[in-house]
mmCIF file of C-alpha atoms and ligand atoms in Angstrom:
data_model
loop_
_atom_site.group_PDB
_atom_site.id
_atom_site.type_symbol
_atom_site.label_atom_id
_atom_site.label_comp_id
_atom_site.label_asym_id
_atom_site.label_seq_id
_atom_site.Cartn_x
_atom_site.Cartn_y
_atom_site.Cartn_z
ATOM 1 C CA MET Y 387 55.386 81.620 100.559
ATOM 2 C CA THR Y 388 58.873 82.716 99.376
ATOM 3 C CA ARG Y 389 61.194 80.551 97.948
ATOM 4 C CA THR Y 390 64.757 80.403 98.361
ATOM 5 C CA PRO Y 391 65.923 81.000 95.456
ATOM 6 C CA VAL Y 392 67.755 77.961 93.401
ATOM 7 C CA ASN Y 393 71.488 78.971 92.222
ATOM 8 C CA VAL Y 394 72.439 78.341 88.691
ATOM 9 C CA THR Y 395 75.877 78.504 87.258
ATOM 10 C CA VAL Y 396 76.081 78.497 83.570
ATOM 11 C CA THR Y 397 79.369 78.544 81.918
ATOM 12 C CA GLY Y 398 80.041 79.522 79.045
ATOM 13 C CA ALA Y 399 77.888 82.311 79.135
ATOM 14 C CA ALA Y 400 78.571 84.795 76.308
ATOM 15 C CA GLY Y 401 78.580 82.134 73.954
ATOM 16 C CA GLN Y 402 75.523 80.932 71.559
ATOM 17 C CA ILE Y 403 73.705 78.400 73.629
ATOM 18 C CA GLY Y 404 74.466 80.826 76.385
ATOM 19 C CA TYR Y 405 72.476 83.241 75.105
ATOM 20 C CA ALA Y 406 69.447 80.874 74.175
ATOM 21 C CA LEU Y 407 69.706 78.882 77.697
ATOM 22 C CA LEU Y 408 69.889 81.748 79.780
ATOM 23 C CA PHE Y 409 66.209 83.395 79.389
ATOM 24 C CA ARG Y 410 64.408 80.406 79.298
ATOM 25 C CA ILE Y 411 65.966 79.718 83.114
ATOM 26 C CA ALA Y 412 65.119 82.840 83.717
ATOM 27 C CA SER Y 413 61.797 82.071 82.643
ATOM 28 C CA GLY Y 414 61.147 79.362 84.974
ATOM 29 C CA HIS Y 415 61.681 76.480 82.556
ATOM 30 C CA LEU Y 416 64.158 75.149 83.637
ATOM 31 C CA LEU Y 417 63.024 74.119 87.572
ATOM 32 C CA GLY Y 418 59.604 75.282 87.279
ATOM 33 C CA ALA Y 419 57.092 78.372 86.891
ATOM 34 C CA ASP Y 420 57.447 78.721 90.829
ATOM 35 C CA VAL Y 421 60.633 78.398 91.056
ATOM 36 C CA PRO Y 422 62.681 81.648 91.696
ATOM 37 C CA VAL Y 423 66.626 81.788 90.292
ATOM 38 C CA LYS Y 424 69.480 83.029 91.037
ATOM 39 C CA LEU Y 425 71.973 83.389 88.335
ATOM 40 C CA ARG Y 426 76.144 83.159 88.369
ATOM 41 C CA LEU Y 427 77.318 83.413 84.368
ATOM 42 C CA LEU Y 428 81.472 81.754 84.379
ATOM 43 C CA GLU Y 429 82.986 83.749 81.139
ATOM 44 C CA ILE Y 430 86.724 83.972 80.119
ATOM 45 C CA PRO Y 431 88.535 87.283 80.591
ATOM 46 C CA GLN Y 432 87.541 88.087 76.860
ATOM 47 C CA GLY Y 433 83.678 86.887 77.500
ATOM 48 C CA LEU Y 434 83.313 88.514 80.093
ATOM 49 C CA LYS Y 435 82.023 91.791 78.290
ATOM 50 C CA ALA Y 436 79.584 90.075 76.515
ATOM 51 C CA ALA Y 437 78.451 88.031 79.335
ATOM 52 C CA ALA Y 438 77.602 91.994 81.140
ATOM 53 C CA GLY Y 439 75.523 92.853 78.229
ATOM 54 C CA THR Y 440 73.088 89.491 77.962
ATOM 55 C CA ALA Y 441 72.554 90.494 81.881
ATOM 56 C CA MET Y 442 71.599 93.979 81.090
ATOM 57 C CA GLU Y 443 68.986 92.158 78.361
ATOM 58 C CA LEU Y 444 68.070 90.027 81.140
ATOM 59 C CA ASP Y 445 67.457 92.468 83.701
ATOM 60 C CA ASP Y 446 65.961 94.289 81.248
ATOM 61 C CA CYS Y 447 63.174 91.291 80.237
ATOM 62 C CA ALA Y 448 62.568 92.201 84.220
ATOM 63 C CA PHE Y 449 61.822 87.909 84.631
ATOM 64 C CA PRO Y 450 59.629 87.819 87.777
ATOM 65 C CA LEU Y 451 61.484 84.627 89.481
ATOM 66 C CA LEU Y 452 64.760 85.963 88.326
ATOM 67 C CA SER Y 453 66.426 87.370 92.010
ATOM 68 C CA GLY Y 454 70.185 87.820 90.760
ATOM 69 C CA ILE Y 455 73.021 87.830 88.673
ATOM 70 C CA GLU Y 456 76.496 87.707 89.089
ATOM 71 C CA ILE Y 457 79.125 87.812 86.275
ATOM 72 C CA THR Y 458 82.613 85.805 87.545
ATOM 73 C CA ASP Y 459 85.549 84.971 85.543
ATOM 74 C CA ASP Y 460 86.662 82.626 88.812
ATOM 75 C CA PRO Y 461 85.094 78.933 88.678
ATOM 76 C CA ASN Y 462 85.987 79.211 93.097
ATOM 77 C CA VAL Y 463 83.085 82.469 92.564
ATOM 78 C CA ALA Y 464 80.936 81.220 90.164
ATOM 79 C CA PHE Y 465 80.282 77.780 91.641
ATOM 80 C CA ASP Y 466 79.861 78.768 95.324
ATOM 81 C CA GLY Y 467 76.517 77.578 97.287
ATOM 82 C CA ALA Y 468 75.927 76.393 93.032
ATOM 83 C CA ASN Y 469 72.799 74.206 93.478
ATOM 84 C CA VAL Y 470 72.594 73.454 89.543
ATOM 85 C CA ALA Y 471 75.391 73.764 87.486
ATOM 86 C CA LEU Y 472 75.348 73.689 83.850
ATOM 87 C CA LEU Y 473 78.673 73.472 81.931
ATOM 88 C CA VAL Y 474 78.704 74.768 78.204
ATOM 89 C CA GLY Y 475 82.041 76.421 78.273
ATOM 90 C CA ALA Y 476 84.624 74.494 75.490
ATOM 91 C CA ARG Y 477 85.672 75.422 71.932
ATOM 92 C CA PRO Y 478 82.807 74.123 69.889
ATOM 93 C CA ARG Y 479 83.890 72.274 66.765
ATOM 94 C CA THR Y 480 84.303 73.266 63.545
ATOM 95 C CA LYS Y 481 84.552 72.377 60.178
ATOM 96 C CA GLY Y 482 86.518 69.483 59.595
ATOM 97 C CA MET Y 483 87.355 69.148 63.334
ATOM 98 C CA GLU Y 484 87.467 65.872 64.466
ATOM 99 C CA ARG Y 485 86.619 65.236 68.318
ATOM 100 C CA GLY Y 486 88.676 63.537 69.257
ATOM 101 C CA ASP Y 487 90.807 66.516 69.084
ATOM 102 C CA LEU Y 488 88.700 68.419 70.870
ATOM 103 C CA LEU Y 489 90.100 66.298 74.575
ATOM 104 C CA ALA Y 490 93.430 68.068 74.626
ATOM 105 C CA ALA Y 491 92.007 71.252 73.956
ATOM 106 C CA ASN Y 492 88.588 71.035 76.712
ATOM 107 C CA GLY Y 493 90.382 68.320 79.119
ATOM 108 C CA GLY Y 494 91.715 71.196 81.045
ATOM 109 C CA ILE Y 495 88.382 73.219 81.559
ATOM 110 C CA PHE Y 496 86.807 70.584 82.971
ATOM 111 C CA LYS Y 497 89.195 69.559 85.705
ATOM 112 C CA PRO Y 498 89.521 72.831 87.664
ATOM 113 C CA GLN Y 499 86.009 73.173 87.362
ATOM 114 C CA GLY Y 500 84.997 70.063 88.938
ATOM 115 C CA LYS Y 501 87.181 70.895 91.829
ATOM 116 C CA ALA Y 502 85.735 74.195 92.032
ATOM 117 C CA ILE Y 503 82.730 72.511 92.172
ATOM 118 C CA ASN Y 504 83.972 70.276 94.696
ATOM 119 C CA ASP Y 505 85.595 72.721 96.549
ATOM 120 C CA HIS Y 506 82.038 75.286 96.702
ATOM 121 C CA ALA Y 507 78.994 74.047 95.430
ATOM 122 C CA ALA Y 508 76.132 73.114 97.744
ATOM 123 C CA ASP Y 509 75.218 69.328 99.221
ATOM 124 C CA ASP Y 510 72.625 68.999 96.694
ATOM 125 C CA ILE Y 511 74.928 70.642 93.471
ATOM 126 C CA LYS Y 512 73.359 68.154 89.943
ATOM 127 C CA VAL Y 513 76.071 69.168 87.250
ATOM 128 C CA LEU Y 514 74.901 68.825 83.573
ATOM 129 C CA VAL Y 515 77.996 68.648 81.020
ATOM 130 C CA VAL Y 516 77.049 70.127 77.805
ATOM 131 C CA GLY Y 517 81.040 71.377 76.462
ATOM 132 C CA ASN Y 518 81.933 68.303 73.859
ATOM 133 C CA PRO Y 519 83.185 65.893 74.214
ATOM 134 C CA ALA Y 520 80.322 66.289 77.022
ATOM 135 C CA ASN Y 521 80.967 62.581 77.885
ATOM 136 C CA THR Y 522 84.365 62.889 78.579
ATOM 137 C CA ASN Y 523 84.241 66.364 80.240
ATOM 138 C CA ALA Y 524 81.692 65.275 82.347
ATOM 139 C CA LEU Y 525 84.283 62.280 83.407
ATOM 140 C CA ILE Y 526 87.007 65.109 83.704
ATOM 141 C CA ALA Y 527 85.091 66.968 86.437
ATOM 142 C CA ARG Y 528 83.562 64.222 88.006
ATOM 143 C CA SER Y 529 87.272 62.798 88.759
ATOM 144 C CA ALA Y 530 88.312 66.628 90.477
ATOM 145 C CA ALA Y 531 85.511 66.084 92.670
ATOM 146 C CA PRO Y 532 85.549 62.833 95.283
ATOM 147 C CA ASP Y 533 83.585 64.748 97.701
ATOM 148 C CA VAL Y 534 80.841 65.012 95.516
ATOM 149 C CA PRO Y 535 78.622 62.109 95.080
ATOM 150 C CA ALA Y 536 79.326 60.621 91.282
ATOM 151 C CA GLU Y 537 75.899 60.034 89.735
ATOM 152 C CA ARG Y 538 75.550 64.154 90.205
ATOM 153 C CA PHE Y 539 77.338 64.728 87.538
ATOM 154 C CA THR Y 540 75.744 64.247 83.866
ATOM 155 C CA ALA Y 541 76.126 64.663 79.881
ATOM 156 C CA MET Y 542 73.973 65.776 77.613
ATOM 157 C CA THR Y 543 72.281 63.011 75.885
ATOM 158 C CA ARG Y 544 69.244 64.957 75.348
ATOM 159 C CA LEU Y 545 69.480 66.813 72.457
ATOM 160 C CA ASP Y 546 70.176 63.406 70.444
ATOM 161 C CA HIS Y 547 67.151 61.928 72.716
ATOM 162 C CA ASN Y 548 65.162 64.644 71.264
ATOM 163 C CA ARG Y 549 66.468 64.291 67.915
ATOM 164 C CA ALA Y 550 65.203 60.678 67.548
ATOM 165 C CA ILE Y 551 62.099 61.284 69.045
ATOM 166 C CA SER Y 552 61.405 63.940 65.727
ATOM 167 C CA GLN Y 553 62.980 61.401 63.017
ATOM 168 C CA LEU Y 554 60.408 58.543 63.929
ATOM 169 C CA ALA Y 555 57.703 60.770 64.420
ATOM 170 C CA ALA Y 556 58.663 61.994 60.765
ATOM 171 C CA LYS Y 557 58.912 58.424 59.475
ATOM 172 C CA THR Y 558 55.230 57.289 60.876
ATOM 173 C CA GLY Y 559 53.400 60.565 60.692
ATOM 174 C CA SER Y 560 52.995 60.420 64.770
ATOM 175 C CA ALA Y 561 53.202 63.054 67.143
ATOM 176 C CA VAL Y 562 56.192 63.458 68.719
ATOM 177 C CA SER Y 563 54.144 63.459 72.205
ATOM 178 C CA ASP Y 564 52.976 59.742 71.125
ATOM 179 C CA ILE Y 565 56.614 58.354 71.445
ATOM 180 C CA LYS Y 566 57.744 56.740 74.548
ATOM 181 C CA ARG Y 567 60.681 55.028 75.569
ATOM 182 C CA LEU Y 568 63.114 55.925 73.315
ATOM 183 C CA THR Y 569 66.943 55.744 74.438
ATOM 184 C CA ILE Y 570 70.275 56.852 73.316
ATOM 185 C CA TRP Y 571 72.839 54.673 74.392
ATOM 186 C CA GLY Y 572 76.720 55.250 74.854
ATOM 187 C CA ASN Y 573 78.178 58.614 73.506
ATOM 188 C CA HIS Y 574 77.419 62.115 72.274
ATOM 189 C CA SER Y 575 79.047 61.554 68.941
ATOM 190 C CA ALA Y 576 78.274 59.594 65.960
ATOM 191 C CA THR Y 577 78.736 56.479 67.624
ATOM 192 C CA GLN Y 578 75.933 56.990 69.777
ATOM 193 C CA TYR Y 579 72.547 54.249 69.407
ATOM 194 C CA PRO Y 580 69.183 55.729 69.124
ATOM 195 C CA ASP Y 581 67.893 52.438 70.024
ATOM 196 C CA ILE Y 582 64.098 52.068 68.779
ATOM 197 C CA PHE Y 583 63.373 48.087 69.892
ATOM 198 C CA HIS Y 584 62.076 48.809 73.112
ATOM 199 C CA ALA Y 585 60.064 52.627 72.286
ATOM 200 C CA GLU Y 586 56.579 52.834 71.892
ATOM 201 C CA ILE Y 587 54.212 55.215 69.375
ATOM 202 C CA ALA Y 588 50.917 55.271 70.673
ATOM 203 C CA GLY Y 589 51.171 52.132 73.112
ATOM 204 C CA LYS Y 590 52.862 50.454 69.979
ATOM 205 C CA ASN Y 591 56.378 48.803 69.680
ATOM 206 C CA ALA Y 592 57.919 51.354 67.433
ATOM 207 C CA ALA Y 593 60.157 48.943 65.856
ATOM 208 C CA GLU Y 594 57.400 46.829 65.057
ATOM 209 C CA THR Y 595 55.236 49.697 63.872
ATOM 210 C CA VAL Y 596 58.208 50.751 61.714
ATOM 211 C CA ASN Y 597 59.643 47.208 60.699
ATOM 212 C CA ASP Y 598 61.686 48.890 57.881
ATOM 213 C CA GLU Y 599 65.315 47.560 59.294
ATOM 214 C CA VAL Y 600 67.081 48.882 56.455
ATOM 215 C CA TRP Y 601 65.802 52.352 57.305
ATOM 216 C CA LEU Y 602 66.727 51.853 60.754
ATOM 217 C CA ALA Y 603 70.391 50.701 60.167
ATOM 218 C CA ASP Y 604 70.825 53.322 57.283
ATOM 219 C CA THR Y 605 68.327 56.188 57.459
ATOM 220 C CA PHE Y 606 67.571 56.772 61.155
ATOM 221 C CA ILE Y 607 70.865 55.565 63.162
ATOM 222 C CA PRO Y 608 73.122 57.995 61.053
ATOM 223 C CA THR Y 609 70.791 60.881 60.616
ATOM 224 C CA VAL Y 610 70.572 61.141 64.470
ATOM 225 C CA ALA Y 611 74.179 60.720 65.105
ATOM 226 C CA LYS Y 612 75.303 62.522 62.316
ATOM 227 C CA ARG Y 613 72.878 65.631 63.172
ATOM 228 C CA GLY Y 614 75.106 67.707 65.413
ATOM 229 C CA ALA Y 615 77.392 67.675 62.326
ATOM 230 C CA ALA Y 616 74.563 68.042 59.623
ATOM 231 C CA ILE Y 617 74.049 71.539 61.271
ATOM 232 C CA ILE Y 618 77.286 72.319 62.062
ATOM 233 C CA GLU Y 619 77.802 72.339 58.252
ATOM 234 C CA ALA Y 620 74.605 73.961 57.741
ATOM 235 C CA ARG Y 621 74.700 76.653 59.973
ATOM 236 C CA GLY Y 622 78.397 77.102 60.247
ATOM 237 C CA ALA Y 623 78.056 76.804 64.186
ATOM 238 C CA SER Y 624 76.904 74.304 65.617
ATOM 239 C CA SER Y 625 73.304 73.658 67.200
ATOM 240 C CA ALA Y 626 72.405 76.461 69.355
ATOM 241 C CA ALA Y 627 69.173 76.643 70.607
ATOM 242 C CA SER Y 628 68.246 73.113 70.395
ATOM 243 C CA ALA Y 629 70.949 72.640 72.800
ATOM 244 C CA ALA Y 630 69.684 74.747 74.667
ATOM 245 C CA ASN Y 631 66.215 73.062 74.663
ATOM 246 C CA ALA Y 632 68.079 69.769 75.856
ATOM 247 C CA ALA Y 633 69.861 70.931 78.363
ATOM 248 C CA ILE Y 634 66.593 72.689 79.595
ATOM 249 C CA ASP Y 635 64.753 69.846 79.062
ATOM 250 C CA HIS Y 636 67.558 67.259 81.041
ATOM 251 C CA VAL Y 637 67.916 69.242 84.256
ATOM 252 C CA HIS Y 638 63.595 69.932 84.498
ATOM 253 C CA THR Y 639 63.180 66.210 84.199
ATOM 254 C CA TRP Y 640 66.231 65.770 86.960
ATOM 255 C CA VAL Y 641 64.594 67.811 89.273
ATOM 256 C CA ASN Y 642 60.813 66.630 88.449
ATOM 257 C CA GLY Y 643 60.492 63.004 87.400
ATOM 258 C CA THR Y 644 60.097 61.797 84.220
ATOM 259 C CA ALA Y 645 56.448 60.562 83.271
ATOM 260 C CA ALA Y 646 54.442 57.762 83.827
ATOM 261 C CA GLY Y 647 55.204 54.498 81.529
ATOM 262 C CA ASP Y 648 58.169 57.276 80.101
ATOM 263 C CA TRP Y 649 61.530 57.031 80.331
ATOM 264 C CA THR Y 650 64.513 59.584 79.117
ATOM 265 C CA SER Y 651 68.304 59.148 78.000
ATOM 266 C CA MET Y 652 71.014 60.535 80.298
ATOM 267 C CA GLY Y 653 74.759 60.414 80.216
ATOM 268 C CA ILE Y 654 75.530 59.290 83.464
ATOM 269 C CA PRO Y 655 78.424 57.364 85.236
ATOM 270 C CA SER Y 656 77.782 53.862 84.831
ATOM 271 C CA ASP Y 657 77.278 51.454 87.429
ATOM 272 C CA GLY Y 658 77.908 48.060 85.309
ATOM 273 C CA SER Y 659 74.765 48.099 83.582
ATOM 274 C CA TYR Y 660 74.414 46.684 80.587
ATOM 275 C CA GLY Y 661 77.766 45.455 80.447
ATOM 276 C CA VAL Y 662 78.796 49.488 80.528
ATOM 277 C CA PRO Y 663 81.950 49.410 82.264
ATOM 278 C CA GLU Y 664 81.664 51.415 85.592
ATOM 279 C CA GLY Y 665 82.258 54.822 86.149
ATOM 280 C CA LEU Y 666 81.838 55.687 82.328
ATOM 281 C CA ILE Y 667 79.779 58.361 81.497
ATOM 282 C CA SER Y 668 77.532 56.700 78.879
ATOM 283 C CA SER Y 669 73.782 57.282 78.021
ATOM 284 C CA PHE Y 670 71.146 55.077 79.585
ATOM 285 C CA PRO Y 671 67.573 54.796 79.383
ATOM 286 C CA VAL Y 672 66.696 56.486 83.181
ATOM 287 C CA THR Y 673 63.323 57.417 84.917
ATOM 288 C CA THR Y 674 63.826 59.922 87.456
ATOM 289 C CA LYS Y 675 61.893 60.828 90.766
ATOM 290 C CA ASP Y 676 62.071 63.508 93.606
ATOM 291 C CA GLY Y 677 65.516 64.586 92.282
ATOM 292 C CA ALA Y 678 67.087 61.670 91.655
ATOM 293 C CA TYR Y 679 67.652 59.360 88.461
ATOM 294 C CA GLU Y 680 67.020 55.169 88.182
ATOM 295 C CA ILE Y 681 68.561 53.593 85.192
ATOM 296 C CA VAL Y 682 65.774 51.588 83.640
ATOM 297 C CA GLN Y 683 66.882 47.433 84.193
ATOM 298 C CA GLY Y 684 66.142 44.463 82.627
ATOM 299 C CA LEU Y 685 65.537 45.228 78.578
ATOM 300 C CA GLU Y 686 66.124 42.745 76.396
ATOM 301 C CA ILE Y 687 69.105 43.867 74.122
ATOM 302 C CA ASN Y 688 69.392 42.122 70.554
ATOM 303 C CA ASP Y 689 72.311 41.247 68.551
ATOM 304 C CA PHE Y 690 71.642 44.791 66.640
ATOM 305 C CA SER Y 691 71.549 46.872 69.438
ATOM 306 C CA ARG Y 692 74.565 44.905 71.695
ATOM 307 C CA ALA Y 693 76.623 45.399 68.803
ATOM 308 C CA ARG Y 694 76.143 49.729 68.263
ATOM 309 C CA ILE Y 695 76.091 50.002 72.206
ATOM 310 C CA ASP Y 696 79.251 47.978 72.509
ATOM 311 C CA ALA Y 697 80.933 50.269 69.384
ATOM 312 C CA SER Y 698 79.964 53.426 71.408
ATOM 313 C CA VAL Y 699 80.775 52.300 74.686
ATOM 314 C CA LYS Y 700 84.426 51.324 73.458
ATOM 315 C CA GLU Y 701 84.783 54.442 72.280
ATOM 316 C CA LEU Y 702 83.914 56.207 75.522
ATOM 317 C CA ALA Y 703 86.902 54.105 76.933
ATOM 318 C CA GLU Y 704 88.716 55.660 74.415
ATOM 319 C CA GLU Y 705 88.366 58.456 75.607
ATOM 320 C CA ARG Y 706 88.684 57.854 79.244
ATOM 321 C CA ASP Y 707 92.092 56.186 78.148
ATOM 322 C CA ALA Y 708 93.290 58.988 75.631
ATOM 323 C CA VAL Y 709 92.271 61.741 79.333
ATOM 324 C CA ARG Y 710 94.137 58.951 81.742
ATOM 325 C CA GLU Y 711 97.540 60.082 79.628
ATOM 326 C CA LEU Y 712 96.802 63.646 79.355
ATOM 327 C CA GLY Y 713 97.345 63.199 83.561
ATOM 328 C CA LEU Y 714 93.156 65.115 83.379
ATOM 329 C CA ILE Y 715 91.685 62.200 85.342
HETATM 330 P P1 NAD L 1030 80.355 79.207 71.823
HETATM 331 O O1 NAD L 1030 82.340 79.406 71.015
HETATM 332 O O2 NAD L 1030 79.632 80.308 71.027
HETATM 333 O O3 NAD L 1030 80.502 79.639 73.170
HETATM 334 C C1 NAD L 1030 81.265 79.292 73.865
HETATM 335 C C2 NAD L 1030 81.673 80.101 75.472
HETATM 336 O O4 NAD L 1030 82.349 79.276 75.859
HETATM 337 C C3 NAD L 1030 82.459 81.350 74.949
HETATM 338 O O5 NAD L 1030 81.504 82.362 75.040
HETATM 339 C C4 NAD L 1030 83.716 81.216 75.348
HETATM 340 O O6 NAD L 1030 84.771 82.114 75.825
HETATM 341 C C5 NAD L 1030 83.426 80.133 76.396
HETATM 342 N N1 NAD L 1030 84.764 79.338 77.329
HETATM 343 C C6 NAD L 1030 85.427 78.889 76.954
HETATM 344 N N2 NAD L 1030 86.158 78.520 78.303
HETATM 345 C C7 NAD L 1030 85.315 78.417 79.119
HETATM 346 C C8 NAD L 1030 86.004 78.369 80.361
HETATM 347 N N3 NAD L 1030 87.104 78.024 80.702
HETATM 348 N N4 NAD L 1030 84.841 78.787 81.165
HETATM 349 C C9 NAD L 1030 83.916 79.175 80.593
HETATM 350 N N5 NAD L 1030 83.381 79.916 79.866
HETATM 351 C C10 NAD L 1030 84.355 79.706 78.535
HETATM 352 O O7 NAD L 1030 79.575 77.410 71.523
HETATM 353 P P2 NAD L 1030 78.472 76.975 71.490
HETATM 354 O O8 NAD L 1030 77.927 77.241 70.814
HETATM 355 O O9 NAD L 1030 77.730 77.655 72.968
HETATM 356 O O10 NAD L 1030 78.529 75.468 72.685
HETATM 357 C C11 NAD L 1030 79.502 75.627 73.703
HETATM 358 C C12 NAD L 1030 80.274 74.384 73.881
HETATM 359 O O11 NAD L 1030 78.330 72.840 73.875
HETATM 360 C C13 NAD L 1030 80.920 73.228 72.369
HETATM 361 O O12 NAD L 1030 81.320 72.437 73.428
HETATM 362 C C14 NAD L 1030 79.537 72.516 71.742
HETATM 363 O O13 NAD L 1030 79.833 71.788 70.739
HETATM 364 C C15 NAD L 1030 78.276 72.011 72.954
HETATM 365 N N6 NAD L 1030 77.431 71.178 71.855
HETATM 366 C C16 NAD L 1030 76.849 70.452 73.012
HETATM 367 C C17 NAD L 1030 76.169 69.583 72.439
HETATM 368 C C18 NAD L 1030 75.535 68.567 73.663
HETATM 369 O O14 NAD L 1030 74.436 68.086 73.162
HETATM 370 N N7 NAD L 1030 76.223 67.744 73.862
HETATM 371 C C19 NAD L 1030 74.800 70.470 71.684
HETATM 372 C C20 NAD L 1030 75.395 71.305 71.187
HETATM 373 C C21 NAD L 1030 76.578 71.840 71.474
HETATM 374 C C1 LMR L 1031 75.528 69.002 68.360
HETATM 375 O O1 LMR L 1031 75.264 67.455 68.706
HETATM 376 O O2 LMR L 1031 74.925 69.255 67.618
HETATM 377 C C2 LMR L 1031 76.606 69.059 68.967
HETATM 378 O O3 LMR L 1031 77.390 68.201 69.870
HETATM 379 C C3 LMR L 1031 78.203 68.829 67.561
HETATM 380 C C4 LMR L 1031 79.341 69.914 68.358
HETATM 381 O O4 LMR L 1031 79.673 68.935 67.927
HETATM 382 O O5 LMR L 1031 78.759 70.628 68.702
#
């Protein structure tokens, strides 16, 4: 039986993440090896020509699952009937630029896109915001889409999650596949808190296995939290292939489910769990099943973790207040 293609909209399609992302979506990594996709590429007018070039390359791959590509600079066209929307297009942070500077620059992009999603997307729309500041951009888009269930707007902290797994595996000499139940809490920023107190390495508690609070506080947490800045410093541009990979992971897990006994990290609208004010788009440990996610409940939060979660959530509340003042939510 031929399946109906899933409409996947990618904004910022001509950018560096777009280039690393589109080929993997078209080859079946986003949704599954048996799911045909139709791509809609949204760009600003200056990006349309480059997006058309990428579309030519996509054609040249003759991907069996790719059933069409449309390129537009009109959000109302791009999100028409969209089932999955990857909001990547934004202004990347460049050397020396603070994330706060990005709020005003990028906020304006996400309000009209949220409205277009509200007015035109399919009923089952799932939105992942990658463009920074991702959590607050997701909040802006969500606020402009009152008819879409709030939980469909998510922000990407999967890259942080993957980075934390990789650092923990290197420290302990274990395989990344042995690491489960790691959590990123809070904002996709330098205040984020990668939490290993509930994580497991080959079934054993990760914090007990590491048994080194100095490494945790002074090496692990800052390395993960500042990895984005370190990559900008090294490459002269923000992470692209690893960000695209994390976007693929985020949506694939959301749609296809977490493995038994494991969870992932997603930036999602808070329901008030773990003391995070309702409505803030903050990263939590979540399990996913049948295209829906649930926050993992009942985790004991020690003082070390509490202070760090609170600090990141405080930053999110400040970003929310700033965009409220700008009239963006
Ligand atoms: P890039 O500059 O290479 O590409 C951005 C693209 O977006 C450009 O082609 C630009 O023309 C387009 N664009 C700008 N405004 C647009 C709009 N209103 N509609 C549609 N397209 C628009 O940047 P990049 O390296 O691809 O990064 C994109 C974003 O992702 C940045 O904000 C970056 O900071 C962020 N990022 C997030 C994470 C994460 O973990 N959440 C990781 C890496 C990068
Ligand atoms: C990353 O984590 O690599 C990016 O979010 C960094 C950035 O600010 O673009």
